[in-house]
Coordinates of C-alpha atoms in Angstrom, one line a residue:
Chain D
X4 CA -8.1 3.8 -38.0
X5 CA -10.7 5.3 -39.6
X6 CA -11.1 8.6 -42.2
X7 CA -13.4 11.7 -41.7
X8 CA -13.5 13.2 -45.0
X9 CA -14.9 17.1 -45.1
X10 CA -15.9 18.0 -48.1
X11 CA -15.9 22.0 -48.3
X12 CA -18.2 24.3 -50.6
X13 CA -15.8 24.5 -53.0
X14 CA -16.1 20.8 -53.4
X15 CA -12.4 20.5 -52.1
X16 CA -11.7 17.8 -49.6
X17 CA -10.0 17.7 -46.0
X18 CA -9.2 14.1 -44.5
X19 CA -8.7 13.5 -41.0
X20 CA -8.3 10.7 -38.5
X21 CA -10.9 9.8 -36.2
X22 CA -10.4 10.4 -32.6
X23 CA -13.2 7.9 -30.8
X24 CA -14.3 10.0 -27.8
X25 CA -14.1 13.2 -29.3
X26 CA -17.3 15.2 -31.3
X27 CA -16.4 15.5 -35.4
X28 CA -16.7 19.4 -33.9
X29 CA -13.9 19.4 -32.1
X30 CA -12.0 17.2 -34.6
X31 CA -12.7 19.8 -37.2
X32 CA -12.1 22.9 -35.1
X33 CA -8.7 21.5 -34.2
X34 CA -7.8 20.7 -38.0
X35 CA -9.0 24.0 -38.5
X36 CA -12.0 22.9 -41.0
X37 CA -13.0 26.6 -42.7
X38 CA -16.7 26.6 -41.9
X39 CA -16.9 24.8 -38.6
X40 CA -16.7 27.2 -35.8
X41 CA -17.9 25.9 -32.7
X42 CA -17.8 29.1 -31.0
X43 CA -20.2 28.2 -28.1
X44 CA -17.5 24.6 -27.3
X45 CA -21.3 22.1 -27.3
X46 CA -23.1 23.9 -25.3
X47 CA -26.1 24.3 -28.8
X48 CA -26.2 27.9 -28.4
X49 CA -24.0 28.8 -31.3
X50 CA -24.9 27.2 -34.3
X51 CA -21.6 27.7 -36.2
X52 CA -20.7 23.7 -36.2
X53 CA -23.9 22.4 -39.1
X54 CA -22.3 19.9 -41.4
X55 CA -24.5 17.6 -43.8
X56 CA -23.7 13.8 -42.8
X57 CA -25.4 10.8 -44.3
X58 CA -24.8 8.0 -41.6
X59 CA -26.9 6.4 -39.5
X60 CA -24.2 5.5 -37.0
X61 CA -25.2 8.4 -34.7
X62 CA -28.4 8.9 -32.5
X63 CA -31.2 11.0 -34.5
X64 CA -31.1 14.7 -33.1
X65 CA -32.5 16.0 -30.2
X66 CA -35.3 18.1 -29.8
X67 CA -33.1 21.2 -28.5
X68 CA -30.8 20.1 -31.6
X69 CA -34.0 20.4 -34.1
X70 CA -34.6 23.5 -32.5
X71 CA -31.2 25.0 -33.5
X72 CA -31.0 23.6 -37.0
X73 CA -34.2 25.8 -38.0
X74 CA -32.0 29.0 -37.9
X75 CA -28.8 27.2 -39.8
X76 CA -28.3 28.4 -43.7
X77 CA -28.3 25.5 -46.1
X78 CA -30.8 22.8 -43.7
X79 CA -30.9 19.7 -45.1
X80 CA -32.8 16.9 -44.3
X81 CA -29.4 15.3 -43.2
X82 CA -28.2 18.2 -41.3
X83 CA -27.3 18.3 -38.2
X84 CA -24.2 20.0 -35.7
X85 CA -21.4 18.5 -35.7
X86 CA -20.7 19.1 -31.9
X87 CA -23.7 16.6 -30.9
X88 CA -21.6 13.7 -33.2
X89 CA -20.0 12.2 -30.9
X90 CA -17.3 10.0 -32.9
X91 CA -16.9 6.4 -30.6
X92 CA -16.5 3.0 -33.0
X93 CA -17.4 4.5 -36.4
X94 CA -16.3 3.3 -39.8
X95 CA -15.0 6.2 -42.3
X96 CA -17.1 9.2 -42.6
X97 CA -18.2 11.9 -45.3
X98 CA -19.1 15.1 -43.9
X99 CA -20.6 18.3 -46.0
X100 CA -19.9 21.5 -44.7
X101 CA -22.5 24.2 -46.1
X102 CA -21.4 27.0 -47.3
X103 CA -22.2 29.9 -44.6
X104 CA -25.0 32.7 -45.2
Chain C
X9 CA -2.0 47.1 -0.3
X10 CA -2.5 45.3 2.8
X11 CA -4.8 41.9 2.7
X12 CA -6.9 43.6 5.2
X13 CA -7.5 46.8 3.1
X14 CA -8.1 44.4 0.0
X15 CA -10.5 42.4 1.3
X16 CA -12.4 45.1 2.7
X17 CA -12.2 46.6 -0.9
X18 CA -13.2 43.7 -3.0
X19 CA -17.3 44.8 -2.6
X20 CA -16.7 48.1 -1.9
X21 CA -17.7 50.7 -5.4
X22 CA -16.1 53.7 -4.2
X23 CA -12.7 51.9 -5.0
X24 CA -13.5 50.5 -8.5
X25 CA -14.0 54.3 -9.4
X26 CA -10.5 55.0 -8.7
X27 CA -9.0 52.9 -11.2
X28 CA -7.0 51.7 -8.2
X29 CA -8.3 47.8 -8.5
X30 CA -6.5 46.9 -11.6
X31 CA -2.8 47.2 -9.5
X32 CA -4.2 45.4 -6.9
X33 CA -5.4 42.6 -8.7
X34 CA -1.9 42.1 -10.0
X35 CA -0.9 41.9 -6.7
X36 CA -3.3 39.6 -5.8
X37 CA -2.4 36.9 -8.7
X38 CA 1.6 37.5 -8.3
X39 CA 0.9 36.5 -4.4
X40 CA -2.5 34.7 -3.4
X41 CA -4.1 33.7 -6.8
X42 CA -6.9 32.0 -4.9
X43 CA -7.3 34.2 -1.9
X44 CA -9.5 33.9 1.4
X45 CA -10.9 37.2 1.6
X46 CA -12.5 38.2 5.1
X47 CA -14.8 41.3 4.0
X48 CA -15.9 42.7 6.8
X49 CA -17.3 45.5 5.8
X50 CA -19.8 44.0 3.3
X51 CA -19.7 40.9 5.3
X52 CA -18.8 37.8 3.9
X53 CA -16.1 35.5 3.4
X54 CA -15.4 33.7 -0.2
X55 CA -12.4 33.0 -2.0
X56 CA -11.2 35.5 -4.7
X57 CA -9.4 33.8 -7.6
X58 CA -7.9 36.0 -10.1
X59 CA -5.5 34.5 -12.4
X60 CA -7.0 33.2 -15.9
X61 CA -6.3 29.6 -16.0
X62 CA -8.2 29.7 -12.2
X63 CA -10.9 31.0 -13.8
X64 CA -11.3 29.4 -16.8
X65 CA -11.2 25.9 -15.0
X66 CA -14.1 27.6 -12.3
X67 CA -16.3 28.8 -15.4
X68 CA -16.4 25.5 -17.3
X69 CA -16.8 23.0 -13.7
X70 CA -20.4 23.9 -13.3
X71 CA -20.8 20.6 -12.0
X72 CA -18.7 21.2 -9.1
X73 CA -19.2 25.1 -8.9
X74 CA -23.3 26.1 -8.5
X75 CA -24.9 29.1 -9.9
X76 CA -27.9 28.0 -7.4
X77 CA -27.3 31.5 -5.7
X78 CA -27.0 34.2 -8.0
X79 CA -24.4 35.2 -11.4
X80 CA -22.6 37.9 -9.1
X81 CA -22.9 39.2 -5.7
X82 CA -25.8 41.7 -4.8
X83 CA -25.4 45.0 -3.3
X84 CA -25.6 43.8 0.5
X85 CA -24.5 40.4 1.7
X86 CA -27.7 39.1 3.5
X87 CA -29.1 36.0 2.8
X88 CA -31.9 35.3 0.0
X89 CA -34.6 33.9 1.1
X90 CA -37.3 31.9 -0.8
X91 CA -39.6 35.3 -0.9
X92 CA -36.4 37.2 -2.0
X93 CA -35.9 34.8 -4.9
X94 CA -39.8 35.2 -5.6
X95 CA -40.1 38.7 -5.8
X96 CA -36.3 39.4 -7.7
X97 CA -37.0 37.1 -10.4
X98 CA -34.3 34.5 -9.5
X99 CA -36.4 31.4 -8.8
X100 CA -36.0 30.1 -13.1
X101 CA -33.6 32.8 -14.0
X102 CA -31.0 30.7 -16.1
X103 CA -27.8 32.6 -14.8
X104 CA -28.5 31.7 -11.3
X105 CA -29.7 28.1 -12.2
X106 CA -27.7 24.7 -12.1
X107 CA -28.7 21.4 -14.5
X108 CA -30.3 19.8 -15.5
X109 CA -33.3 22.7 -14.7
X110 CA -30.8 25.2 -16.3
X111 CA -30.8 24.0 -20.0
X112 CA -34.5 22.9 -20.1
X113 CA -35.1 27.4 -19.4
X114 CA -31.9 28.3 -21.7
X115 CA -32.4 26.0 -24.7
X116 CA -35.2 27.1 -26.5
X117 CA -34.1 30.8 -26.4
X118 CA -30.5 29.9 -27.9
X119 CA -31.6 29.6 -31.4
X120 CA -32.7 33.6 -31.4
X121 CA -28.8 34.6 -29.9
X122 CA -27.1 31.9 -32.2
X123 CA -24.7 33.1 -34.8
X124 CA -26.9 33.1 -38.1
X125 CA -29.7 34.7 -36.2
X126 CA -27.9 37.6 -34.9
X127 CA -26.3 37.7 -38.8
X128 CA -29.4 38.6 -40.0
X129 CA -30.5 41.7 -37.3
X130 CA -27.0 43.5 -39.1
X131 CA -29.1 46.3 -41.2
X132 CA -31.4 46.8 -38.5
X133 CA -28.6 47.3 -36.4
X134 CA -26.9 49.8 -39.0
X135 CA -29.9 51.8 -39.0
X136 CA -30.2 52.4 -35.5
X137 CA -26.7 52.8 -35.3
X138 CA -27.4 55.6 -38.1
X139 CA -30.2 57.2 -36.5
X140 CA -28.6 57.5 -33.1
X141 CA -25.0 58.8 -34.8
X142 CA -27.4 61.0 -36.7
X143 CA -29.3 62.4 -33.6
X144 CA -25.7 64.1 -32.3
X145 CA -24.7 65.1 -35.2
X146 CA -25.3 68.8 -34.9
X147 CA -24.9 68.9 -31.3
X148 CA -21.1 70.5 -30.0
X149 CA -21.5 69.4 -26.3
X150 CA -22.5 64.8 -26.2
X151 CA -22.5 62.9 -23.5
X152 CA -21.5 59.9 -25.2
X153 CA -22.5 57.7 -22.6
X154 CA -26.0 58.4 -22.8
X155 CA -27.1 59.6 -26.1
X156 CA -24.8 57.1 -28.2
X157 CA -23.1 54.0 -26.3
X158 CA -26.8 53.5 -24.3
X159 CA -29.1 54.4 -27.4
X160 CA -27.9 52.0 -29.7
X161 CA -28.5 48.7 -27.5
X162 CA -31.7 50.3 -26.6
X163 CA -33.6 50.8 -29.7
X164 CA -31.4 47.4 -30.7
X165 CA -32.8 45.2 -27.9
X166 CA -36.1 46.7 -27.6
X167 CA -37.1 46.8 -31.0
X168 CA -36.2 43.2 -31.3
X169 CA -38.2 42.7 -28.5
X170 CA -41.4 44.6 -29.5
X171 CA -41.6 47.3 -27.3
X172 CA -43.1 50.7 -28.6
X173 CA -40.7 54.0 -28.4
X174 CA -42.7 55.3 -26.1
X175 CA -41.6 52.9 -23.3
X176 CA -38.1 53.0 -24.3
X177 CA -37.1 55.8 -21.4
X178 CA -39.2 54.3 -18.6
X179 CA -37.0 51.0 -19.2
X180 CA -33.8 52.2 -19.7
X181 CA -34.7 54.4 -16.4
X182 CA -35.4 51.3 -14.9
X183 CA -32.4 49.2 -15.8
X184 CA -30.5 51.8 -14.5
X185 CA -32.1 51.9 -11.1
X186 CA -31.3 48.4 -11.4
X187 CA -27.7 47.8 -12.0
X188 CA -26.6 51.1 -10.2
X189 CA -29.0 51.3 -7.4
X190 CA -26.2 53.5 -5.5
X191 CA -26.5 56.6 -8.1
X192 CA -27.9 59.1 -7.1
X193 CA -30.0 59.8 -10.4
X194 CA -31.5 56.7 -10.1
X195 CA -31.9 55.4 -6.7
X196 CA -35.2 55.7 -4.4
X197 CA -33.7 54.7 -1.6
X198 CA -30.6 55.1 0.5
X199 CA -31.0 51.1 0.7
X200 CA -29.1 50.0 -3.1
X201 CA -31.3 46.7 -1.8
X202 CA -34.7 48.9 -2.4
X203 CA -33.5 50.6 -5.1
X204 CA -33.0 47.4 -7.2
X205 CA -36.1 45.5 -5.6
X206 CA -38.1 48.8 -6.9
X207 CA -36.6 48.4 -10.4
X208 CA -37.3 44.9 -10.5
X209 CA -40.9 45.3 -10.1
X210 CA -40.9 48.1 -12.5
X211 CA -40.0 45.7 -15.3
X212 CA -41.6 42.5 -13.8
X213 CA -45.0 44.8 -14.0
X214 CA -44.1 46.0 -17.4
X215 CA -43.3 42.8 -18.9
X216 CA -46.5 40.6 -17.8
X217 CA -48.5 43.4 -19.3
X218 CA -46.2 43.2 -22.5
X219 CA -47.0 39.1 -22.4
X220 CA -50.4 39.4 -21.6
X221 CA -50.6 41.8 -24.5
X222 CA -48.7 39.4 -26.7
X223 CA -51.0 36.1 -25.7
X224 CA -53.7 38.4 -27.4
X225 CA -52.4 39.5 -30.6
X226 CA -49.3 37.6 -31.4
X227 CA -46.4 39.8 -33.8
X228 CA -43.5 39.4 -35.7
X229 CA -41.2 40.2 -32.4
X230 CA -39.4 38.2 -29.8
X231 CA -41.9 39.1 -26.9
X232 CA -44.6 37.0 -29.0
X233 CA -41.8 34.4 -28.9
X234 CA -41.4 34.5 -25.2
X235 CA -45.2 34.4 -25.0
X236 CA -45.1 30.8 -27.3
X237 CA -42.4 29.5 -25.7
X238 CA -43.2 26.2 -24.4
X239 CA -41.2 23.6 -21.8
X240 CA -42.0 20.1 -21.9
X241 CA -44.8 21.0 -23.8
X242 CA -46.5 23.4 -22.1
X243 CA -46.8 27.5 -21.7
X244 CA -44.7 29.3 -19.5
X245 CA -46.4 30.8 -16.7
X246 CA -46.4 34.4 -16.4
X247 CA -43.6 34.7 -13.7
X248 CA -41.5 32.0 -16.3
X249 CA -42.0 34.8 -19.2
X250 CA -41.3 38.0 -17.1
X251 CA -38.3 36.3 -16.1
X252 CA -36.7 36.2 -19.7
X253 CA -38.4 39.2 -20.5
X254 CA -36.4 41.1 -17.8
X255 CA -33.6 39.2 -18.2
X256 CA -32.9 40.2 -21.7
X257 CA -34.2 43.4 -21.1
X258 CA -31.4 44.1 -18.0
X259 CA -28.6 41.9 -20.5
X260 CA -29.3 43.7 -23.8
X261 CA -29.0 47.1 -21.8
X262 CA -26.7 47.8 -20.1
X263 CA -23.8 45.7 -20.6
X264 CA -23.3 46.6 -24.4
X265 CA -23.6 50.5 -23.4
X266 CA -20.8 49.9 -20.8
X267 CA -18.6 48.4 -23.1
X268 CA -19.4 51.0 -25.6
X269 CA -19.1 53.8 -23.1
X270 CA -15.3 52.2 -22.4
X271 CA -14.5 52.0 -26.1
X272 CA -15.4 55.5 -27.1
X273 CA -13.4 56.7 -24.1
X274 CA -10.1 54.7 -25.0
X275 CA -10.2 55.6 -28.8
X276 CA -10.4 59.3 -27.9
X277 CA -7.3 59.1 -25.4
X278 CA -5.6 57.1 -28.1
X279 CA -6.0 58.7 -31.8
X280 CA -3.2 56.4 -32.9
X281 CA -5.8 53.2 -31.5
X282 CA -8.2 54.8 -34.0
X283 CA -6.6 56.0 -37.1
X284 CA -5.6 52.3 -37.4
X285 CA -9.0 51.1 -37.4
X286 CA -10.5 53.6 -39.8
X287 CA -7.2 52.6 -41.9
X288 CA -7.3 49.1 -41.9
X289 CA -11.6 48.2 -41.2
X290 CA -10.3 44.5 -41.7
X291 CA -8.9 45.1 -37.5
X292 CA -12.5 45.4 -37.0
X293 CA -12.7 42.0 -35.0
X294 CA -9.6 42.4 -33.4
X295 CA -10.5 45.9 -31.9
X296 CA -14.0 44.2 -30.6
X297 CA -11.9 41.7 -28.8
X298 CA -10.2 43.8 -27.4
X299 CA -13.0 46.5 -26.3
X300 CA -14.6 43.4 -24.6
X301 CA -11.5 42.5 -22.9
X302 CA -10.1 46.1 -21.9
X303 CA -13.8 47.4 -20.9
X304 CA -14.6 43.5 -19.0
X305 CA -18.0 45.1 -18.5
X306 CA -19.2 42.3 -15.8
X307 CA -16.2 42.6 -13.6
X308 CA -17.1 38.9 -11.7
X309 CA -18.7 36.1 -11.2
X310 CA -19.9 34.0 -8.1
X311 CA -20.5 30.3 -7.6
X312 CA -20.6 28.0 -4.8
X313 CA -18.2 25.2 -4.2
X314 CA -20.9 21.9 -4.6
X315 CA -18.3 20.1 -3.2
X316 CA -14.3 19.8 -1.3
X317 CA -12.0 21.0 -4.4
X318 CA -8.7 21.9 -5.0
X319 CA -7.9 25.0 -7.0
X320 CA -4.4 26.8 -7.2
X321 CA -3.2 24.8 -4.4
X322 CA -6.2 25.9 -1.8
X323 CA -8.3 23.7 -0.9
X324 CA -11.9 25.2 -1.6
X325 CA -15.0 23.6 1.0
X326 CA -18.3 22.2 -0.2
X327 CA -20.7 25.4 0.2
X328 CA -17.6 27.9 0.2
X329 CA -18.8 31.4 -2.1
X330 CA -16.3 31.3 -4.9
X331 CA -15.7 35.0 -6.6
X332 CA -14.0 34.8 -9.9
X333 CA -12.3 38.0 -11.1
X334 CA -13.3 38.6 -14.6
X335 CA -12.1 42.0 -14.9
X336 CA -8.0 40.3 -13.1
X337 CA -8.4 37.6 -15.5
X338 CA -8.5 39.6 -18.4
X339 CA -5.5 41.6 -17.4
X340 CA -3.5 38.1 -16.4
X341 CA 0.5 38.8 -17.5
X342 CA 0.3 35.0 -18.4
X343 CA -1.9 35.7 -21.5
X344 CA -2.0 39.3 -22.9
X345 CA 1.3 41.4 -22.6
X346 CA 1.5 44.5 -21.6
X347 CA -2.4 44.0 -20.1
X348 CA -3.0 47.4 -18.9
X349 CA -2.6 48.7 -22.8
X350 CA -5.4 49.3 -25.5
X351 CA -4.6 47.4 -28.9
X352 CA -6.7 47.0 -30.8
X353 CA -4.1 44.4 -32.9
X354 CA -3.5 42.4 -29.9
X355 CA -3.2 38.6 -31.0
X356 CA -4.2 36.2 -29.7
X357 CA -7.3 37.9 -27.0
X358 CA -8.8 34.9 -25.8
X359 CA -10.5 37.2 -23.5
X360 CA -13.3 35.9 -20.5
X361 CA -15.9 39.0 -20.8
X362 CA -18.5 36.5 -21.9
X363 CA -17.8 33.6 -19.4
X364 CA -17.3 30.2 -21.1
X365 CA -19.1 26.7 -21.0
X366 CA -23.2 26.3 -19.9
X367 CA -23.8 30.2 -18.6
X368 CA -21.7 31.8 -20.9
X369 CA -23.7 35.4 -22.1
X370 CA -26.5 34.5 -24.2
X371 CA -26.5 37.8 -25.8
X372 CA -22.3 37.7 -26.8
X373 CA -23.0 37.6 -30.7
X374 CA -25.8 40.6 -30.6
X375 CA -23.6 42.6 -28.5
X376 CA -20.6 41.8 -30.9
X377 CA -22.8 42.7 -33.5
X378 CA -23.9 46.3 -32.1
X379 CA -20.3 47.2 -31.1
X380 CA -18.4 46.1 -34.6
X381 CA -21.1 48.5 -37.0
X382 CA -21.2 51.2 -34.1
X383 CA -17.6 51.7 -33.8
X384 CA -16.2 52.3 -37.3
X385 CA -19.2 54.5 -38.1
X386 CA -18.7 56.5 -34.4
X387 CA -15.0 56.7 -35.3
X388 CA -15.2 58.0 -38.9
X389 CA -17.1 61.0 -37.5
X390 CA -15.3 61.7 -34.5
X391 CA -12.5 63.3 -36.0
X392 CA -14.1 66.7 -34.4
X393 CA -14.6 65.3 -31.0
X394 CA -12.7 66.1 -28.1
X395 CA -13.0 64.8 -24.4
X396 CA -13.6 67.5 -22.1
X397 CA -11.6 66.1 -19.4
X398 CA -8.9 64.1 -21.3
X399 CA -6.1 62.2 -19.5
X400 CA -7.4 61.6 -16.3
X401 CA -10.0 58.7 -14.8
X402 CA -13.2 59.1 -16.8
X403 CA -16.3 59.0 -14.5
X404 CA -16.8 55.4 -13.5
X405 CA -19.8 53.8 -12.1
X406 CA -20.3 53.5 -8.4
X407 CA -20.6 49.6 -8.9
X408 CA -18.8 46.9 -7.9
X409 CA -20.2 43.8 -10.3
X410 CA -20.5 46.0 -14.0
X411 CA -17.8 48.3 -15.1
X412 CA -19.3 51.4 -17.0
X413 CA -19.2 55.1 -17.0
X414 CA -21.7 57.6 -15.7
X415 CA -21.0 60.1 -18.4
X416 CA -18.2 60.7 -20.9
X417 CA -18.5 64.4 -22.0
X418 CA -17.0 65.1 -25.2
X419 CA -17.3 68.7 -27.1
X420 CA -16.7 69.4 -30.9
X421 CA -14.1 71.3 -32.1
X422 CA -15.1 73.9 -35.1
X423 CA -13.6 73.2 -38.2
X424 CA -11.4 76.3 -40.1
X425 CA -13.4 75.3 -43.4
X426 CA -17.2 75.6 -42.3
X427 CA -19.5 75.1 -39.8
X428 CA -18.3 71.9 -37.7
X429 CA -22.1 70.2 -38.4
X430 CA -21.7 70.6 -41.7
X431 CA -18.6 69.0 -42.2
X432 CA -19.7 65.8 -39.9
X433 CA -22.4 64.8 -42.7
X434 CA -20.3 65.6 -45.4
X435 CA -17.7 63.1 -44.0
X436 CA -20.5 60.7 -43.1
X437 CA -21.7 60.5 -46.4

């Protein structure tokens, strides 16, 4: 089985099990991840689920997903919301979560 | 209540000013949860479904349940027809859209509602908040309803959107005749059909003049937004903008001021429901919750069944209206205790005010936003306030779809130490 490791603004780490099938929102939300909200359940209206992930194991973002990230605190050039990552056969994965504005 | 008078009830605002509907509701989800209702009078038949989990399962199966006819059922029960859908704005209006069209309207306009948007509109909301608690502040006879809970989404919404004080009245006159088309000091027409048709117009006119003006000399405001919007590329057209113009125009309105309007009412009849807040501001978030929840101020929602599906044992037909009670959800025994109560501590308030999945309110995180710094700052100079007619039915809409009040009179009560004014801004300060 493989890892999601969150790695809060306080540098402190949260590792949790992959659930293929599920977004790494919804993972986090249930784990109770401080910092990853997903208020709106993946619908992109929200914007309370922006993590920083280096991977390429997920498609790029969509346009409508672009269009969100502008108003996030903290963008990165690898941001991007977690509710649009949908986890299926991925490897281990470190995940950022910015701190909030 | 019989099941004749009930269905005969459901579309009828007369009743839903009598406070009567909440005890029938509970009958409703104790006996027929998901109820055929024959309602003659307005003239339709739909199912009513009232408990939560119902509702909850209706809200996010927009696959199976359409919004292809409109968010909520209109004053009169005749059919819309394509010129209807024309002339009321409803042909690309997102809440009474399906997808895929749906998203490709609502998508780009999410970013502006989201969370860290909305964060940032916080001291623009204080000051309005400020200037409106400021206007009453000398005053010893308010009607809350009008010069408080309606000002502050007024000058919130429309200064975000760009429009000059000067047509703040004509809209909020407007939105009125709009969502209470059966008021008297609002309506043209004994028709409520009319009456809303006539608003409509009103703000379709205003806001193609507002785009047009926009195209010309774009600002820093979410009209010029609108009017740079673009969908697979392109510019909306002018009936495309003057539909999201109006739309958050009638959303940012109205709704916030009902909920408002329900929240001053309720900490008034409950000083206890107060003190706590002003005590402990950290219940802040709680109380909102629970504001949205006690107030519900959109009472229901309709869909249409796409397709043959089971619900609460019924079985539900493909093109069967679908009503789902909001306002009996909200008060379901099966989630909140003691439903019919105000507490503000209440834990947990999962509460359906804002709808769930793909239609769920765009504007839920500005209208949070305007009620959590109005009410602490309202309450912390209320102490001097007094209902006029305290412990009875406050004077509710004559709607069925919104829940609101027409006025909430309150008077100030002089103070032994100085003039009662006086002591307001001291304590504001």
């Amino acid at each position: 089985l493989s890892k999601l490791t969150f790695v809060l603004p306080d540098q402190s780490e949260r590792v949790i099990e992959s659930v293929p099938g599920e977004s790494i929102m919804v993972v986090a939300t249930r784990a109770g991840i401080p910092g990853i909200i997903g208020e709106c359940g993946g619908e992109m209206s929200c914007a309370t689920c922006h993590v920083h992930i280096d991977t390429d194991e997920f498609q790029p973002p969509s346009l409508d997903e672009q269009d969100l990230l502008e108003v996030v605190d903290e963008r990165a050039a690898n941001s991007r919301l977690s509710c649009q990552l949908k986890l299926g056969d991925t490897g281990d994965l470190l995940i950022r979560v910015p701190q909030e504005g | 209540m019989d099941w004749v008078s009930v269905d005969n009830s459901l579309n009828n605002p007369s009743w839903y000013t009598t406070g009567e509907h909440h005890g029938v509701f509970a009958q409703m989800r104790r006996e027929d949860p998901v109820h055929w209702a024959v309602d003659d009078e307005y003239g339709l038949k739909f199912w009513a479904v009232t408990r939560y989990d119902d509702i909850v399962a209706i809200l996010n199966d927009a696959d199976r349940f359409s919004s292809r006819n409109t968010a909520r059922l209109l004053p009169t029960s005749q059919r819309i027809t394509p010129e209807d859908r024309y002339e009321q704005l409803l042909l690309v209006t997102p809440t009474a859209m399906d997808n895929p069209l749906h998203d490709l309207y609502r998508r780009p306009v999410n970013k502006y509602f989201s969370i860290p948007f909305v964060a940032r509109l916080t001291e623009q909301v204080d000051a309005q908040v400020e200037a409106v608690l400021d206007s009453v502040a000398d005053r010893d006879e308010i009607d809350l309803v009008e010069e408080v809970a309606a000002q502050v989404p007024l000058r919130v919404m429309l200064t975000f959107l760009g429009v000059p004080e000067d047509d703040w009245a004509l809209l909020r006159r407007l939105t009125n005749q709009y969502f209470l088309p059966r008021d008297p000091r609002f309506a043209i027409s004994d028709n409520p059909k009319e009456s809303q048709l006539d608003a409509i117009k009103g703000l379709d006119r205003y806001a193609r003049a507002l785009m047009t003006d926009r195209r010309a000399a774009p600002r820093d405001d979410f009209a010029t937004v609108i009017s740079q919007l673009r969908i697979d590329g392109d510019l909306l057209s002018p009936h495309e903008m003057s539909t999201w113009v109006t739309t958050v125009i009638r959303g940012g309105l109205e709704t916030t001021a009902n909920a408002a309007s329900v929240a001053m009412w309720q900490f008034l009849e409950n000083p206890a429901q107060r003190d706590a807040l002003l005590a402990d501001p950290g219940l802040i978030d709680s109380a909102i919750d629970e504001i949205l929840r006690f107030a519900t101020p959109v009472r229901h929602v309709l869909r249409m069944a796409r397709e043959a599906v089971e619900i609460g044992g019924k079985r539900i037909n493909s093109g069967n209206p679908v009503v789902s009670y909001i306002v009996s959800a909200n008060r379901d025994e099966a989630h909140f205790d003691d439903p019919n109560r105000f507490d503000i501590t209440r834990c947990p308030n999962n509460y359906l005010s804002f709808g769930q999945g793909v239609h769920a309110c765009l504007g839920r995180h500005l209208a949070r936003l305007e009620l959590t710094r109005l009410i602490p700052k309202f309450l912390a100079r209320s102490g001097d306030l007094r209902l006029v007619h305290p412990g009875v039915q406050p004077d509710w809409t004559l709607e069925v779809s919104t829940t609101g009040l027409a006025e909430l009179p309150v008077r100030r009560i002089p103070r032994a130490d100085g003039p009662a004014s006086e002591k307001v801004r001291i304590s504001a300060a």
